[in-house]
């Protein structure tokens, strides 16, 4: 059986990665969603191996040291990462896998998994991205300014990606990503 | 304005290039179909610049010598070729262009236009291709054998192409080609 393909969907915070990923679910039967490992405690209703692989801090550090994570990051005191094992087993089974991760994490994956397909989700414009970040209504002006400056830095990393998809409208962004997945399966070099 | 992309659809004789190309028409508004130059006489209803650019043998030879053709071939005593000018003007206008040509011609185009996207149309199987060639009902056994042997040689040239699309069913083959066109427009390196 042909191995599956690893797709990485990334882009600046606020661009709508999660929404697009949710909308993609169910559209491609052979596409599996990566499950992250985390040191944070399970929330009500979250299931081991479905929402996350819940790990102690010691277990997580061991995974890092043994190169069992394709990428990892710390976020408000907890660690998050992509278990290599889950990704490799999914690909071996002939299914594709998609990772929805931050820009820095995606570049870590690219180093360990250069045969992956890296998709960068872009806002229609920087103004639009600012609106989306402000729209959450929970951030101070300083936080918004900081996030915007991070976003601009992240967009400059787009050159390391294979594809750029503008998230102008969720449905069209999804269709472009579906097209990328279909096209990658038609590549002669695979 | 962004330049368009040159797509080349090729594959062995009998695989259904023409049928797939006809089915694609109208599905992608920015996709223009290349018009070939030929030395053969116009048939009833054929229009200059629509069906072909009709040329005298001398005009055609001049085009060849002045590198005004991306590829050319002789077929039952007449010359056929792809005018470079028509292709380049279409791309400059921001439209894509698709060439439906034989395998050898496609490789000539690749030499002159390596930035093109080369799609190889494959039969579901060699048996199926034989059925299709036989199905025309107009060929002798020797001709069928010869065509099959040419087809096998041509399929071995698939490695020089970017994509391979199996023509198992016209509608799915078309959808895969449409996906390739959409995905190529999302490529970061463009």
PDB file of C-alpha atoms in Angstrom, chain A residues 37-110:
ATOM      1  CA  UNK A  37       0.717  15.348  23.454  1.00  0.00           C
ATOM      2  CA  UNK A  38       0.354  17.829  26.335  1.00  0.00           C
ATOM      3  CA  UNK A  39       1.300  18.243  29.974  1.00  0.00           C
ATOM      4  CA  UNK A  40      -1.849  20.170  30.798  1.00  0.00           C
ATOM      5  CA  UNK A  41      -4.648  18.448  32.719  1.00  0.00           C
ATOM      6  CA  UNK A  42      -7.606  17.023  30.817  1.00  0.00           C
ATOM      7  CA  UNK A  43     -10.658  19.267  30.764  1.00  0.00           C
ATOM      8  CA  UNK A  44     -14.151  17.899  31.250  1.00  0.00           C
ATOM      9  CA  UNK A  45     -15.050  15.602  28.338  1.00  0.00           C
ATOM     10  CA  UNK A  46     -11.558  15.435  26.875  1.00  0.00           C
ATOM     11  CA  UNK A  47     -10.452  11.901  26.086  1.00  0.00           C
ATOM     12  CA  UNK A  48      -6.972  10.366  26.048  1.00  0.00           C
ATOM     13  CA  UNK A  49      -5.859   9.695  22.462  1.00  0.00           C
ATOM     14  CA  UNK A  50      -8.839  11.597  20.998  1.00  0.00           C
ATOM     15  CA  UNK A  51      -8.315  15.201  22.106  1.00  0.00           C
ATOM     16  CA  UNK A  52      -4.774  14.821  23.426  1.00  0.00           C
ATOM     17  CA  UNK A  53      -2.269  12.328  24.688  1.00  0.00           C
ATOM     18  CA  UNK A  54      -2.001  13.463  28.305  1.00  0.00           C
ATOM     19  CA  UNK A  55       1.522  13.215  29.680  1.00  0.00           C
ATOM     20  CA  UNK A  56       3.299  14.061  32.897  1.00  0.00           C
ATOM     21  CA  UNK A  57       6.044  16.635  32.616  1.00  0.00           C
ATOM     22  CA  UNK A  58       8.588  13.840  33.064  1.00  0.00           C
ATOM     23  CA  UNK A  59       7.046  11.724  30.299  1.00  0.00           C
ATOM     24  CA  UNK A  60       6.996  14.748  27.995  1.00  0.00           C
ATOM     25  CA  UNK A  61      10.672  15.533  28.691  1.00  0.00           C
ATOM     26  CA  UNK A  62      11.549  11.907  27.950  1.00  0.00           C
ATOM     27  CA  UNK A  63       9.701  12.128  24.609  1.00  0.00           C
ATOM     28  CA  UNK A  64      11.634  15.293  23.767  1.00  0.00           C
ATOM     29  CA  UNK A  65      14.973  13.742  24.664  1.00  0.00           C
ATOM     30  CA  UNK A  66      14.256  10.558  22.703  1.00  0.00           C
ATOM     31  CA  UNK A  67      13.287  12.484  19.559  1.00  0.00           C
ATOM     32  CA  UNK A  68       9.715  11.233  19.840  1.00  0.00           C
ATOM     33  CA  UNK A  69       8.220  14.653  19.065  1.00  0.00           C
ATOM     34  CA  UNK A  70       8.203  16.256  15.622  1.00  0.00           C
ATOM     35  CA  UNK A  71       7.809  19.666  17.270  1.00  0.00           C
ATOM     36  CA  UNK A  72       6.994  21.071  20.663  1.00  0.00           C
ATOM     37  CA  UNK A  73       6.248  24.394  22.317  1.00  0.00           C
ATOM     38  CA  UNK A  74       5.437  25.795  25.731  1.00  0.00           C
ATOM     39  CA  UNK A  75       2.237  27.763  26.137  1.00  0.00           C
ATOM     40  CA  UNK A  76       1.104  29.348  29.436  1.00  0.00           C
ATOM     41  CA  UNK A  77       3.161  26.950  31.517  1.00  0.00           C
ATOM     42  CA  UNK A  78       2.253  23.730  29.705  1.00  0.00           C
ATOM     43  CA  UNK A  79       4.013  21.791  26.993  1.00  0.00           C
ATOM     44  CA  UNK A  80       2.411  20.737  23.732  1.00  0.00           C
ATOM     45  CA  UNK A  81       3.949  18.585  21.013  1.00  0.00           C
ATOM     46  CA  UNK A  82       3.326  16.312  18.034  1.00  0.00           C
ATOM     47  CA  UNK A  83       4.139  12.642  18.723  1.00  0.00           C
ATOM     48  CA  UNK A  84       6.217  11.212  15.878  1.00  0.00           C
ATOM     49  CA  UNK A  85       4.875   7.720  16.520  1.00  0.00           C
ATOM     50  CA  UNK A  86       1.220   8.626  15.851  1.00  0.00           C
ATOM     51  CA  UNK A  87       2.189  10.445  12.647  1.00  0.00           C
ATOM     52  CA  UNK A  88       4.359   7.603  11.332  1.00  0.00           C
ATOM     53  CA  UNK A  89       1.827   4.877  12.121  1.00  0.00           C
ATOM     54  CA  UNK A  90      -0.926   6.840  10.360  1.00  0.00           C
ATOM     55  CA  UNK A  91       1.234   7.315   7.245  1.00  0.00           C
ATOM     56  CA  UNK A  92       2.256   3.620   7.240  1.00  0.00           C
ATOM     57  CA  UNK A  93      -1.436   2.644   7.287  1.00  0.00           C
ATOM     58  CA  UNK A  94      -1.891   4.518   3.987  1.00  0.00           C
ATOM     59  CA  UNK A  95      -3.822   7.431   5.472  1.00  0.00           C
ATOM     60  CA  UNK A  96      -2.802  11.071   5.229  1.00  0.00           C
ATOM     61  CA  UNK A  97      -2.340  13.117   8.369  1.00  0.00           C
ATOM     62  CA  UNK A  98      -2.783  16.840   8.925  1.00  0.00           C
ATOM     63  CA  UNK A  99      -1.098  18.888  11.646  1.00  0.00           C
ATOM     64  CA  UNK A 100      -2.563  22.264  12.580  1.00  0.00           C
ATOM     65  CA  UNK A 101       0.283  24.067  14.322  1.00  0.00           C
ATOM     66  CA  UNK A 102       2.027  27.389  14.887  1.00  0.00           C
ATOM     67  CA  UNK A 103       4.559  28.733  12.398  1.00  0.00           C
ATOM     68  CA  UNK A 104       7.657  27.947  14.498  1.00  0.00           C
ATOM     69  CA  UNK A 105       6.415  24.400  15.173  1.00  0.00           C
ATOM     70  CA  UNK A 106       5.839  23.841  11.461  1.00  0.00           C
ATOM     71  CA  UNK A 107       9.463  24.760  10.731  1.00  0.00           C
ATOM     72  CA  UNK A 108      10.602  22.254  13.391  1.00  0.00           C
ATOM     73  CA  UNK A 109       8.504  19.590  11.622  1.00  0.00           C
ATOM     74  CA  UNK A 110      10.041  20.547   8.293  1.00  0.00           C
TER      75      UNK A 110
END
